[in-house]
Amino acid sequence: MHKKESRNNWIIINIIIFISLIFFFRNVVAPSIEPKEVPYSQLIEAIEEQNVAEASIGESKINWKQKDSEQAMVTTRIPGIDESELVAKLRESGAEFSGVISSNLWSTFLVWILPTIIFGLIWFFIIRRMGSGQQQFLSFGKSGAKLYNKGSVKINFSDVAGVDEAIAELKEIVDFLRNPSKYKALGGRIPRGVLLTGPPGTGKTLLSRATAGEAGVPFYSMSGSQFVEMFVGLGAARVRDLFNQAKKNAPCIVFIDEIDTVGRARGGVVMGGLQEQEQTLNQLLTEMDGFDPSKGVIIMAATNRPDMLDPALLRPGRFDRQIVLDKPDMKGREEILKVHAKEVKLIHNINLHTIAARTPGFAGAELANLINEAALLAARQGKQAVEMSDLEEAIDRVMIGLERKSRALSDEEKNTVAHHEMGHALVALLLPHVDPLHRVSVIPRGTAALGMTQQLPLQDRYLYTEEELEDKIAVLLGGRAAEELFCGQVSTGAQNDLYLATQIARHMICDFGMSKKLGPLALSDYGDLFQSGYRNPFQGKQYSEETARDIDEEIHAVVIKNYKRAQALLEANREFLETITKELKERESMDGIELRRKLEEAKAAKLMPPESTDTLF
């Protein structure tokens, strides 16, 4: 019945379009091709003015053209009138004339037949390009979800790394899809929906496809933005169609990516597109309540903004289970690198653990891009396999930017940059609670970095003590301290260092309660929580102006204290710093292990220990 109605609708649409085309040509195109009907008197006047180029005299019509126009004219003859004088005047005017009227078939062909043929061909090719034109044209309410049939999803859990806890949660879903009778026998109910949350690039879409591949069931994939269109009611119709398809192909998995597009929290003024979005969300809530999970339809969704979702979408009975995919730790990053490294030819002594240690905060997608960049670098240099240097260079390209040796620095600028970077490095070597130094470079990169000092974390850190945070601030300020001590002036190169140092100090005072004067108070200007975890941006400060003044003084004290610590360390090791800075300017890059060895050779034990700097203030 549905197909018959669609066919009838398609015929009606074609008839309407065809009639519209005929109307267009009859009223727009045809008047410029068909002869213009003019009175007999106008023809006589044109002949007398010798403005007739040619004429064809027939039994009832006279077809003629003016000399200054391409428009064809036609005049009806007057019965019973002798037109010998007309012929004489035509002869006198020099016009060409005959007694045979040319056939009107050509104009008929141009006006009616040719346009019909042309538009018929165009319409035919449009339908062919659309592919099954009837269904495409009349399928506004179709979901548009991409279907991966059973067995077509080749990804499984072995292709996903760094998210072991999430995989363990999803194995239960897979087991239910494979053996639903085991759960039904105990009266258990599988979760209706699974919400995957986490930062971009952590593998939410990949994990959902791996779940379908592991279970061996059909997989429907659709983006939340595909539901909402400009037509009212279209999103709700697509939601209904998606769930109807899923029920027919159960057991299966339905995956909605970026669900915050359609599942945003309701409230406020309902207008235009927001009204359509709320209708779509209401339909989604209804459908999730209406289907029977025992049929084997699992709804999975992904978002990196769970705080924006409507609370009704997250209640038990809809998205019962929420799985967080956070950025991987060091072990997880190493496992992810191993997965992506399978597709790349590496030399045998590649140390992926070092690469994982150098990439804290990288998500799975960023690690995949890192491996690909290293492969491109190796291929560009004509290597047979990817080496460790290629991976190191790829990290620098991704994190900082392209190496720009073409950017020429003056001798004075290069001297300032070298002292700045070596100031960071030496403070990092001397303080006990900082990550080990990895490399120092004065090669410009990206748009702003004129040099860099890299540290290599030994492990992922989740807690920091007050001493560790103060040492971080001292390392950040070591560059500016070196400029002031050894160059006699400071430059703009420490802008980012000052910002980061100030932010750490602000967190210490306002968030972590590390101020003896203010005590264990939370003084951040976040405001109160409201609705679904949002913070009120209009909420003012929750403390007095006197407290704000104390906060500023405490932040200033922390920064200045550690700036003086960095100055003291560099002043105590002035001779060693000048020596290695000169070497850095010549070589442009030095390894952290080498610098530590040089420090030991210089009898660093005789230098001022970090602990003694506290007694200076």
Coordinates of C-alpha atoms in Angstrom, one line a residue:
M1 CA 0.0 0.0 0.0
H2 CA 2.8 2.4 0.9
K3 CA 4.6 1.8 -2.4
K4 CA 1.4 2.4 -4.4
E5 CA 0.8 5.7 -2.7
S6 CA 4.4 6.8 -3.3
R7 CA 4.1 5.9 -7.0
N8 CA 0.8 7.9 -7.3
N9 CA 2.4 10.9 -5.5
W10 CA 5.4 10.7 -7.9
I11 CA 3.1 10.8 -10.9
I12 CA 1.2 13.8 -9.6
I13 CA 4.5 15.6 -8.9
N14 CA 5.8 15.0 -12.4
I15 CA 2.5 16.2 -14.0
I16 CA 2.7 19.5 -11.9
I17 CA 6.4 20.0 -12.9
F18 CA 5.6 19.4 -16.6
I19 CA 2.6 21.8 -16.6
S20 CA 4.8 24.4 -14.9
L21 CA 7.4 24.0 -17.7
I22 CA 4.8 24.4 -20.4
F23 CA 3.4 27.5 -18.7
F24 CA 6.9 29.0 -18.5
F25 CA 7.7 28.5 -22.2
R26 CA 4.3 29.5 -23.3
N27 CA 4.4 32.8 -21.5
V28 CA 8.2 33.6 -21.3
V29 CA 10.0 31.9 -24.1
A30 CA 7.4 31.6 -26.8
P31 CA 6.6 35.3 -27.1
S32 CA 10.2 36.0 -28.1
I33 CA 10.0 33.3 -30.9
E34 CA 6.4 33.5 -32.3
P35 CA 5.5 36.3 -34.8
K36 CA 4.0 39.4 -33.3
E37 CA 0.5 40.3 -34.5
V38 CA 0.3 43.9 -35.7
P39 CA -2.5 45.8 -37.5
Y40 CA -2.6 46.4 -41.3
S41 CA -2.2 50.1 -40.8
Q42 CA 1.2 49.5 -39.1
L43 CA 2.4 47.5 -42.1
I44 CA 1.4 50.3 -44.5
E45 CA 3.2 52.8 -42.3
A46 CA 6.4 50.7 -42.2
I47 CA 6.3 50.3 -46.1
E48 CA 5.9 54.0 -46.6
E49 CA 8.9 54.6 -44.2
Q50 CA 10.8 52.0 -46.2
N51 CA 11.4 50.1 -43.0
V52 CA 10.4 46.6 -44.3
A53 CA 13.2 44.2 -44.9
E54 CA 11.3 41.2 -46.3
A55 CA 7.7 40.1 -46.6
S56 CA 5.8 36.9 -47.5
I57 CA 2.2 37.3 -48.7
G58 CA -0.2 34.5 -48.2
E59 CA -3.8 33.9 -48.7
S60 CA -4.8 35.4 -45.3
K61 CA -1.6 36.5 -43.6
I62 CA 1.4 38.7 -44.4
N63 CA 4.6 37.8 -42.6
W64 CA 7.2 40.5 -42.5
K65 CA 10.2 41.9 -40.7
Q66 CA 11.5 45.4 -40.1
K67 CA 15.0 46.4 -41.0
D68 CA 15.9 47.5 -37.5
S69 CA 14.5 44.4 -35.7
E70 CA 14.8 40.6 -35.7
Q71 CA 11.2 40.3 -34.3
A72 CA 8.9 38.5 -36.9
M73 CA 5.6 40.4 -37.6
V74 CA 2.3 39.0 -38.9
T75 CA -0.6 41.0 -40.4
T76 CA -4.0 39.7 -41.4
R77 CA -5.1 40.7 -44.9
I78 CA -8.3 42.6 -45.5
P79 CA -10.7 40.7 -47.8
G80 CA -11.8 42.3 -51.1
I81 CA -9.1 45.0 -51.1
D82 CA -6.8 45.4 -54.2
E83 CA -3.2 45.1 -53.0
S84 CA -1.5 45.9 -56.2
E85 CA -0.5 49.3 -54.8
L86 CA 0.9 47.5 -51.7
V87 CA 3.1 45.3 -54.0
A88 CA 4.2 48.4 -55.9
K89 CA 5.2 50.2 -52.7
L90 CA 7.1 47.1 -51.5
R91 CA 9.0 47.1 -54.8
E92 CA 9.8 50.8 -54.5
S93 CA 11.1 50.4 -51.0
G94 CA 13.5 47.7 -52.0
A95 CA 12.1 45.1 -49.7
E96 CA 12.3 41.4 -50.7
F97 CA 8.9 39.8 -50.9
S98 CA 7.2 36.6 -52.2
G99 CA 3.8 35.1 -52.4
V100 CA 4.6 32.0 -50.3
I101 CA 4.5 32.0 -46.5
S102 CA 7.3 29.9 -44.9
S103 CA 6.1 26.9 -43.0
N104 CA 5.4 27.5 -39.2
L105 CA 6.7 24.0 -38.3
W106 CA 10.1 25.4 -37.3
S107 CA 8.8 27.8 -34.8
T108 CA 6.4 25.2 -33.5
F109 CA 9.4 22.9 -33.0
L110 CA 11.5 25.6 -31.3
V111 CA 8.6 26.6 -29.0
W112 CA 7.1 23.3 -28.0
I113 CA 8.9 20.2 -29.0
L114 CA 12.6 21.1 -28.4
P115 CA 12.1 22.5 -24.9
T116 CA 10.1 19.4 -23.9
I117 CA 12.8 17.1 -25.2
I118 CA 15.6 19.0 -23.4
F119 CA 13.8 19.2 -20.1
G120 CA 12.8 15.6 -20.4
L121 CA 16.4 14.5 -20.8
I122 CA 17.5 16.8 -17.9
W123 CA 14.9 15.3 -15.6
F124 CA 15.8 11.8 -16.7
F125 CA 19.5 12.3 -15.8
I126 CA 18.7 14.0 -12.5
I127 CA 16.7 10.9 -11.5
R128 CA 19.4 8.6 -12.6
R129 CA 22.0 10.6 -10.6
M130 CA 19.8 10.5 -7.5
G131 CA 19.4 6.8 -7.7
S132 CA 15.9 5.4 -7.2
G133 CA 14.6 9.0 -7.5
Q134 CA 11.1 8.3 -6.3
Q135 CA 12.3 7.0 -2.9
Q136 CA 14.9 9.8 -2.5
F137 CA 12.5 12.6 -3.4
L138 CA 9.8 11.3 -1.1
S139 CA 11.9 10.1 1.8
F140 CA 12.1 13.3 3.9
G141 CA 11.0 11.4 6.9
K142 CA 13.5 8.6 6.5
S143 CA 16.2 8.5 9.2
G144 CA 19.1 8.3 6.8
A145 CA 21.0 6.1 9.3
K146 CA 23.9 4.2 7.8
L147 CA 23.4 0.4 8.2
Y148 CA 26.3 -2.0 8.6
N149 CA 24.9 -5.4 8.1
K150 CA 25.8 -8.4 10.3
G151 CA 29.4 -9.4 9.6
S152 CA 30.3 -6.2 7.8
V153 CA 31.7 -4.5 10.9
K154 CA 35.3 -5.9 11.0
I155 CA 36.4 -4.0 14.1
N156 CA 36.4 -5.8 17.5
F157 CA 37.7 -5.1 21.0
S158 CA 41.2 -6.2 20.0
D159 CA 41.4 -3.1 17.8
V160 CA 40.7 -0.8 20.7
A161 CA 43.3 0.0 23.4
G162 CA 43.7 2.2 26.4
V163 CA 40.0 1.9 27.5
D164 CA 40.0 -1.5 29.4
E165 CA 37.4 -0.4 31.9
A166 CA 35.0 0.7 29.2
I167 CA 35.5 -2.5 27.3
A168 CA 34.8 -4.6 30.4
E169 CA 31.4 -2.7 30.8
L170 CA 30.5 -3.3 27.1
K171 CA 31.3 -7.0 27.2
E172 CA 28.1 -7.4 29.2
I173 CA 26.1 -5.9 26.4
V174 CA 27.8 -8.2 23.9
D175 CA 27.1 -11.2 26.0
F176 CA 23.4 -10.2 26.2
L177 CA 23.2 -9.9 22.4
R178 CA 24.8 -13.3 22.0
N179 CA 23.0 -15.1 24.8
P180 CA 19.8 -13.2 25.8
S181 CA 18.3 -16.4 27.3
K182 CA 20.8 -16.4 30.1
Y183 CA 19.6 -13.0 31.4
K184 CA 15.9 -13.7 30.7
A185 CA 16.0 -16.8 32.8
L186 CA 17.1 -14.8 35.8
G187 CA 14.6 -12.0 35.1
G188 CA 17.4 -9.6 34.4
R189 CA 17.0 -6.6 32.1
I190 CA 19.8 -5.3 30.0
P191 CA 20.3 -1.5 29.9
R192 CA 18.1 0.2 27.3
G193 CA 20.8 2.7 26.5
V194 CA 24.5 3.2 26.9
L195 CA 26.0 6.7 26.8
L196 CA 29.7 7.1 26.0
T197 CA 31.1 10.3 27.3
G198 CA 34.6 11.8 27.1
P199 CA 36.8 14.3 25.4
P200 CA 37.0 14.4 21.6
G201 CA 39.3 11.7 20.1
T202 CA 39.1 9.2 22.9
G203 CA 37.4 6.5 20.7
K204 CA 33.7 6.7 21.5
T205 CA 32.6 6.0 17.9
L206 CA 35.3 3.3 17.4
L207 CA 34.3 1.6 20.6
S208 CA 30.6 1.5 19.6
R209 CA 31.5 -0.1 16.3
A210 CA 33.8 -2.6 18.0
T211 CA 30.8 -3.6 20.2
A212 CA 28.7 -4.3 17.1
G213 CA 31.6 -6.2 15.5
E214 CA 32.2 -8.2 18.6
A215 CA 28.5 -9.1 19.0
G216 CA 28.0 -9.8 15.3
V217 CA 24.8 -7.8 14.9
P218 CA 23.6 -5.1 12.5
F219 CA 24.9 -1.6 13.4
Y220 CA 22.9 1.6 12.7
S221 CA 25.0 4.8 12.8
M222 CA 23.6 8.3 12.7
S223 CA 24.7 11.7 13.8
G224 CA 22.4 13.8 16.0
S225 CA 22.6 16.7 13.5
Q226 CA 20.8 14.5 10.9
F227 CA 17.6 14.5 12.9
V228 CA 17.1 18.3 13.0
E229 CA 16.2 20.1 9.8
M230 CA 14.3 23.3 8.9
F231 CA 11.0 21.4 8.3
V232 CA 8.8 21.2 11.4
G233 CA 8.2 17.6 12.5
L234 CA 10.9 16.1 10.2
G235 CA 13.2 15.3 13.1
A236 CA 10.5 13.4 15.0
A237 CA 9.6 11.5 11.8
R238 CA 13.2 10.4 11.4
V239 CA 13.4 9.3 15.0
R240 CA 10.3 7.1 14.5
D241 CA 11.7 5.7 11.3
L242 CA 15.1 4.8 12.9
F243 CA 13.5 2.9 15.7
N244 CA 11.1 1.1 13.3
Q245 CA 14.1 -0.1 11.3
A246 CA 15.9 -1.2 14.4
K247 CA 12.9 -3.2 15.6
K248 CA 12.7 -5.0 12.3
N249 CA 16.4 -5.9 12.3
A250 CA 16.7 -6.9 16.0
P251 CA 19.0 -7.8 17.6
C252 CA 21.0 -4.8 16.6
I253 CA 22.8 -1.7 17.9
V254 CA 21.7 1.9 17.2
F255 CA 24.4 4.4 17.6
I256 CA 23.7 8.2 17.7
D257 CA 26.8 10.3 17.6
E258 CA 27.0 13.8 19.1
I259 CA 23.6 13.3 20.8
D260 CA 23.9 16.7 22.5
T261 CA 22.8 18.2 19.2
V262 CA 19.3 16.7 19.6
G263 CA 19.3 16.0 23.4
R264 CA 20.2 19.4 24.7
A265 CA 18.4 20.4 28.0
R266 CA 15.0 21.9 27.4
G267 CA 14.0 25.2 28.9
G268 CA 13.9 28.9 28.2
V269 CA 12.0 30.6 25.3
V270 CA 10.8 28.1 22.7
M271 CA 11.2 29.6 19.2
G272 CA 11.8 28.3 15.7
G273 CA 14.6 25.7 15.5
L274 CA 14.5 25.2 19.3
Q275 CA 10.9 24.2 19.1
E276 CA 11.7 21.6 16.4
Q277 CA 14.7 20.4 18.5
E278 CA 12.4 19.9 21.5
Q279 CA 9.9 18.0 19.4
T280 CA 12.6 15.7 18.2
L281 CA 13.9 15.2 21.7
N282 CA 10.4 14.4 23.0
Q283 CA 10.0 11.8 20.2
L284 CA 13.3 10.3 21.1
L285 CA 12.3 10.0 24.8
T286 CA 9.0 8.4 23.8
E287 CA 10.6 5.9 21.5
M288 CA 13.2 4.9 24.2
D289 CA 10.3 4.3 26.6
G290 CA 8.2 2.4 24.0
F291 CA 10.5 -0.3 22.7
D292 CA 11.2 -3.7 24.5
P293 CA 14.9 -4.2 25.3
S294 CA 14.3 -7.9 25.4
K295 CA 14.0 -7.8 21.6
G296 CA 17.8 -7.1 21.5
V297 CA 17.9 -3.4 20.4
I298 CA 20.6 -1.5 22.2
I299 CA 20.8 2.3 21.9
M300 CA 24.3 3.7 22.2
A301 CA 25.1 7.4 22.0
A302 CA 28.3 9.5 22.3
T303 CA 28.9 13.1 23.4
N304 CA 31.7 15.2 24.8
R305 CA 29.2 17.5 26.5
P306 CA 27.2 15.3 28.9
D307 CA 26.5 18.4 31.1
M308 CA 24.3 19.8 28.3
L309 CA 22.0 16.8 28.0
D310 CA 18.4 16.9 29.2
P311 CA 18.0 15.1 32.6
A312 CA 15.0 13.1 31.2
L313 CA 17.4 11.5 28.8
L314 CA 19.7 10.3 31.5
R315 CA 17.2 8.8 33.9
P316 CA 17.0 5.0 34.5
G317 CA 15.0 3.3 31.8
R318 CA 16.6 5.4 29.0
F319 CA 20.4 5.8 29.1
D320 CA 20.8 3.5 32.1
R321 CA 24.6 3.2 31.8
Q322 CA 27.1 5.9 31.3
I323 CA 30.6 5.0 30.4
V324 CA 33.4 7.6 30.6
L325 CA 36.2 7.4 28.1
D326 CA 38.9 9.7 29.5
K327 CA 42.2 10.5 27.9
P328 CA 44.5 7.4 28.4
D329 CA 47.2 7.2 31.0
M330 CA 50.8 6.3 30.1
K331 CA 50.1 2.6 29.9
G332 CA 47.0 3.2 27.8
R333 CA 48.9 5.5 25.4
E334 CA 51.6 2.8 25.0
E335 CA 48.9 0.2 24.1
I336 CA 47.3 2.6 21.6
L337 CA 50.6 3.3 20.0
K338 CA 51.2 -0.4 19.6
V339 CA 47.8 -0.8 17.9
H340 CA 48.5 2.0 15.4
A341 CA 52.1 1.0 14.9
K342 CA 51.0 -2.3 13.4
E343 CA 50.2 -0.5 10.2
V344 CA 53.5 1.2 10.0
K345 CA 57.0 -0.3 9.4
L346 CA 59.1 0.5 12.4
I347 CA 62.8 -0.3 13.1
H348 CA 63.3 -3.0 15.7
N349 CA 64.6 -0.8 18.6
I350 CA 61.7 1.7 18.7
N351 CA 60.9 2.6 22.4
L352 CA 57.1 3.3 22.4
H353 CA 57.2 3.7 26.2
T354 CA 59.3 6.9 25.8
I355 CA 56.9 8.2 23.2
A356 CA 54.0 7.5 25.5
A357 CA 55.8 9.3 28.3
R358 CA 56.3 12.3 26.1
T359 CA 52.7 12.6 25.1
P360 CA 50.7 13.2 28.3
G361 CA 47.2 14.4 27.6
F362 CA 47.1 12.9 24.1
A363 CA 43.9 11.2 23.1
G364 CA 43.7 8.1 20.8
A365 CA 43.1 10.1 17.7
E366 CA 46.1 12.4 18.4
L367 CA 48.3 9.3 18.9
A368 CA 47.1 7.9 15.6
N369 CA 48.0 11.2 13.9
L370 CA 51.4 11.1 15.6
I371 CA 52.2 7.7 14.1
N372 CA 51.0 8.9 10.7
E373 CA 53.1 12.1 10.8
A374 CA 56.2 10.0 11.7
A375 CA 55.6 7.7 8.7
L376 CA 55.2 10.7 6.4
L377 CA 58.5 12.2 7.7
A378 CA 60.4 9.0 7.2
A379 CA 59.0 8.6 3.7
R380 CA 59.9 12.2 2.8
Q381 CA 63.5 11.5 3.8
G382 CA 63.6 8.2 1.8
K383 CA 64.0 5.9 4.8
Q384 CA 63.0 2.2 4.7
A385 CA 61.4 2.3 8.2
V386 CA 60.3 4.8 10.8
E387 CA 63.0 5.6 13.3
M388 CA 62.9 7.0 16.8
S389 CA 64.0 10.4 15.5
D390 CA 61.0 10.5 13.3
L391 CA 58.6 9.9 16.2
E392 CA 60.4 12.5 18.3
E393 CA 60.1 15.0 15.4
A394 CA 56.5 14.1 14.9
I395 CA 55.8 14.9 18.6
D396 CA 57.4 18.4 18.2
R397 CA 55.5 19.1 15.0
V398 CA 52.1 18.1 16.6
M399 CA 52.7 19.9 20.0
I400 CA 54.6 23.0 19.0
G401 CA 54.7 23.3 15.2
L402 CA 56.9 23.0 12.2
E403 CA 60.6 23.5 12.6
R404 CA 61.5 26.9 11.1
K405 CA 65.3 27.1 10.6
S406 CA 64.6 29.7 7.9
R407 CA 63.6 32.2 10.7
A408 CA 66.9 34.0 11.2
L409 CA 67.6 35.4 14.7
S410 CA 70.1 38.1 15.3
D411 CA 73.1 37.2 17.6
E412 CA 71.5 39.2 20.4
E413 CA 68.2 37.4 20.1
K414 CA 69.8 34.0 19.8
N415 CA 71.9 34.8 23.0
T416 CA 68.7 35.8 24.9
V417 CA 66.8 32.6 23.7
A418 CA 69.7 30.4 24.6
H419 CA 70.0 31.8 28.1
H420 CA 66.2 31.7 28.6
E421 CA 65.9 28.0 27.6
M422 CA 69.0 27.0 29.6
G423 CA 67.6 28.8 32.6
H424 CA 64.5 26.5 32.4
A425 CA 66.8 23.5 32.0
L426 CA 69.2 24.2 34.8
V427 CA 66.4 24.9 37.3
A428 CA 64.7 21.6 36.2
L429 CA 68.0 19.7 36.8
L430 CA 68.6 21.1 40.2
L431 CA 65.1 21.0 41.8
P432 CA 63.9 17.6 43.3
H433 CA 60.2 17.6 42.6
V434 CA 60.0 18.2 38.8
D435 CA 59.9 15.9 35.8
P436 CA 63.3 14.9 34.4
L437 CA 64.7 17.1 31.6
H438 CA 64.4 15.6 28.2
R439 CA 65.8 18.1 25.7
V440 CA 66.6 21.7 25.1
S441 CA 66.5 23.5 21.8
V442 CA 66.9 27.0 20.3
I443 CA 65.4 26.1 16.9
P444 CA 62.3 28.2 16.2
R445 CA 59.0 26.3 15.8
G446 CA 55.4 27.2 14.9
T447 CA 54.4 30.8 15.0
A448 CA 55.8 32.0 18.3
A449 CA 58.2 29.4 19.9
L450 CA 61.8 30.5 19.4
G451 CA 63.1 27.6 21.6
M452 CA 61.8 24.9 23.9
T453 CA 62.7 23.0 27.0
Q454 CA 61.0 19.6 27.3
Q455 CA 60.6 17.5 30.4
L456 CA 59.7 13.8 30.3
P457 CA 57.2 12.6 33.0
L458 CA 58.1 9.3 34.6
Q459 CA 54.4 8.5 35.3
D460 CA 51.0 10.1 35.1
R461 CA 50.3 12.3 38.1
Y462 CA 46.9 12.9 39.6
L463 CA 47.9 14.6 42.9
Y464 CA 50.5 17.3 43.5
T465 CA 51.9 18.5 46.8
E466 CA 52.6 22.2 47.5
E467 CA 56.3 21.6 47.1
E468 CA 55.8 20.1 43.7
L469 CA 53.7 23.0 42.5
E470 CA 56.2 25.5 43.7
D471 CA 59.0 23.7 41.9
K472 CA 56.9 23.8 38.7
I473 CA 56.5 27.6 39.1
A474 CA 60.3 28.0 39.7
V475 CA 61.1 26.0 36.5
L476 CA 58.6 28.2 34.5
L477 CA 60.3 31.4 35.9
G478 CA 63.8 30.1 35.3
G479 CA 63.9 31.5 31.8
R480 CA 63.0 35.0 32.7
A481 CA 65.4 34.9 35.7
A482 CA 68.3 33.8 33.4
E483 CA 67.5 36.7 31.0
E484 CA 67.6 39.2 33.9
L485 CA 70.8 37.8 35.4
F486 CA 72.9 37.1 32.3
C487 CA 71.5 39.4 29.7
G488 CA 70.9 42.4 31.9
Q489 CA 67.3 42.9 30.8
V490 CA 64.1 40.9 30.2
S491 CA 62.3 40.2 27.0
T492 CA 58.8 39.3 25.8
G493 CA 59.8 35.6 25.5
A494 CA 58.5 34.8 29.0
Q495 CA 54.9 35.8 28.3
N496 CA 53.5 32.2 28.4
D497 CA 55.7 31.2 31.3
L498 CA 54.4 34.1 33.4
Y499 CA 50.8 33.2 32.5
L500 CA 51.2 29.5 33.5
A501 CA 53.1 30.3 36.7
T502 CA 50.4 32.8 37.7
Q503 CA 47.6 30.3 37.0
I504 CA 49.3 27.6 39.1
A505 CA 49.7 30.1 42.0
R506 CA 46.0 31.1 41.6
H507 CA 44.9 27.5 41.8
M508 CA 47.1 26.9 44.9
I509 CA 45.4 29.8 46.7
C510 CA 41.8 29.7 45.4
D511 CA 41.2 26.0 44.7
F512 CA 43.6 24.0 46.8
G513 CA 43.6 26.0 50.0
M514 CA 47.4 26.3 50.1
S515 CA 47.5 29.6 51.8
K516 CA 48.2 30.0 55.5
K517 CA 46.6 33.4 55.6
L518 CA 43.4 32.5 53.9
G519 CA 43.2 28.9 55.1
P520 CA 41.3 25.9 53.5
L521 CA 38.8 27.8 51.5
A522 CA 37.5 27.5 47.9
L523 CA 37.5 31.0 46.4
S524 CA 37.3 30.4 42.7
D525 CA 34.8 32.6 40.8
Y526 CA 32.8 29.7 39.4
G527 CA 29.5 30.6 40.9
D528 CA 26.8 28.2 42.0
L529 CA 25.9 25.1 40.1
F530 CA 22.4 25.1 38.5
Q531 CA 20.4 22.9 36.2
S532 CA 22.4 19.9 34.8
G533 CA 25.8 20.8 36.1
Y534 CA 26.1 24.2 34.4
R535 CA 27.9 26.9 36.2
N536 CA 26.1 30.2 36.3
P537 CA 28.2 32.7 34.3
F538 CA 26.4 35.7 35.9
Q539 CA 27.2 34.7 39.4
G540 CA 29.4 37.3 41.0
K541 CA 32.2 36.9 43.5
Q542 CA 31.4 35.0 46.7
Y543 CA 33.8 36.9 48.8
S544 CA 34.5 40.5 49.9
E545 CA 36.9 43.0 48.3
E546 CA 39.2 42.6 51.3
T547 CA 39.4 38.9 50.6
A548 CA 40.1 39.6 47.0
R549 CA 43.0 41.9 48.0
D550 CA 44.4 39.1 50.2
I551 CA 44.1 36.6 47.3
D552 CA 46.1 39.0 45.0
E553 CA 48.8 39.4 47.7
E554 CA 49.1 35.7 48.3
I555 CA 49.4 34.9 44.6
H556 CA 52.0 37.6 44.2
A557 CA 53.9 36.2 47.2
V558 CA 54.0 32.7 45.8
V559 CA 55.2 33.8 42.4
I560 CA 57.9 36.2 43.7
K561 CA 59.1 33.6 46.2
N562 CA 59.8 31.0 43.5
Y563 CA 61.2 33.6 41.1
K564 CA 63.8 34.4 43.7
R565 CA 64.5 30.7 44.2
A566 CA 65.2 30.3 40.5
Q567 CA 67.5 33.4 40.5
A568 CA 69.4 32.0 43.5
L569 CA 69.9 28.6 41.8
L570 CA 71.1 30.2 38.5
E571 CA 73.4 32.7 40.3
A572 CA 75.0 29.8 42.3
N573 CA 75.7 28.0 39.0
R574 CA 76.6 31.0 36.9
E575 CA 79.9 29.6 35.5
F576 CA 78.3 26.3 34.5
L577 CA 75.3 28.0 32.9
E578 CA 77.5 30.2 30.7
T579 CA 79.5 27.2 29.5
I580 CA 76.5 25.1 28.5
T581 CA 74.7 28.1 27.0
K582 CA 77.6 28.8 24.7
E583 CA 77.6 25.1 23.6
L584 CA 73.8 25.2 23.1
K585 CA 74.1 28.2 20.7
E586 CA 76.6 26.3 18.6
R587 CA 74.7 23.0 18.5
E588 CA 71.1 24.4 18.7
S589 CA 69.9 21.3 20.5
M590 CA 71.1 19.3 23.6
D591 CA 69.8 16.1 25.2
G592 CA 68.7 16.1 28.9
I593 CA 70.8 13.0 29.8
E594 CA 73.9 14.7 28.3
L595 CA 73.2 17.9 30.3
R596 CA 72.8 15.9 33.5
R597 CA 76.1 14.2 32.9
K598 CA 77.8 17.5 32.3
L599 CA 76.4 18.8 35.5
E600 CA 77.8 15.9 37.4
E601 CA 81.1 16.3 35.7
A602 CA 81.1 19.9 36.9
K603 CA 80.9 18.7 40.4
A604 CA 77.3 19.8 41.0
A605 CA 77.6 18.5 44.5
K606 CA 79.6 21.5 45.4
L607 CA 77.0 23.9 44.0
M608 CA 74.3 25.3 46.2
P609 CA 71.6 22.6 47.0
P610 CA 68.0 23.4 46.3
E611 CA 67.1 23.1 50.0
S612 CA 69.3 26.0 51.0
T613 CA 67.4 28.4 48.8
D614 CA 64.5 28.5 51.2
T615 CA 66.8 30.1 53.8
L616 CA 67.3 33.2 51.7
F617 CA 63.8 34.5 52.1

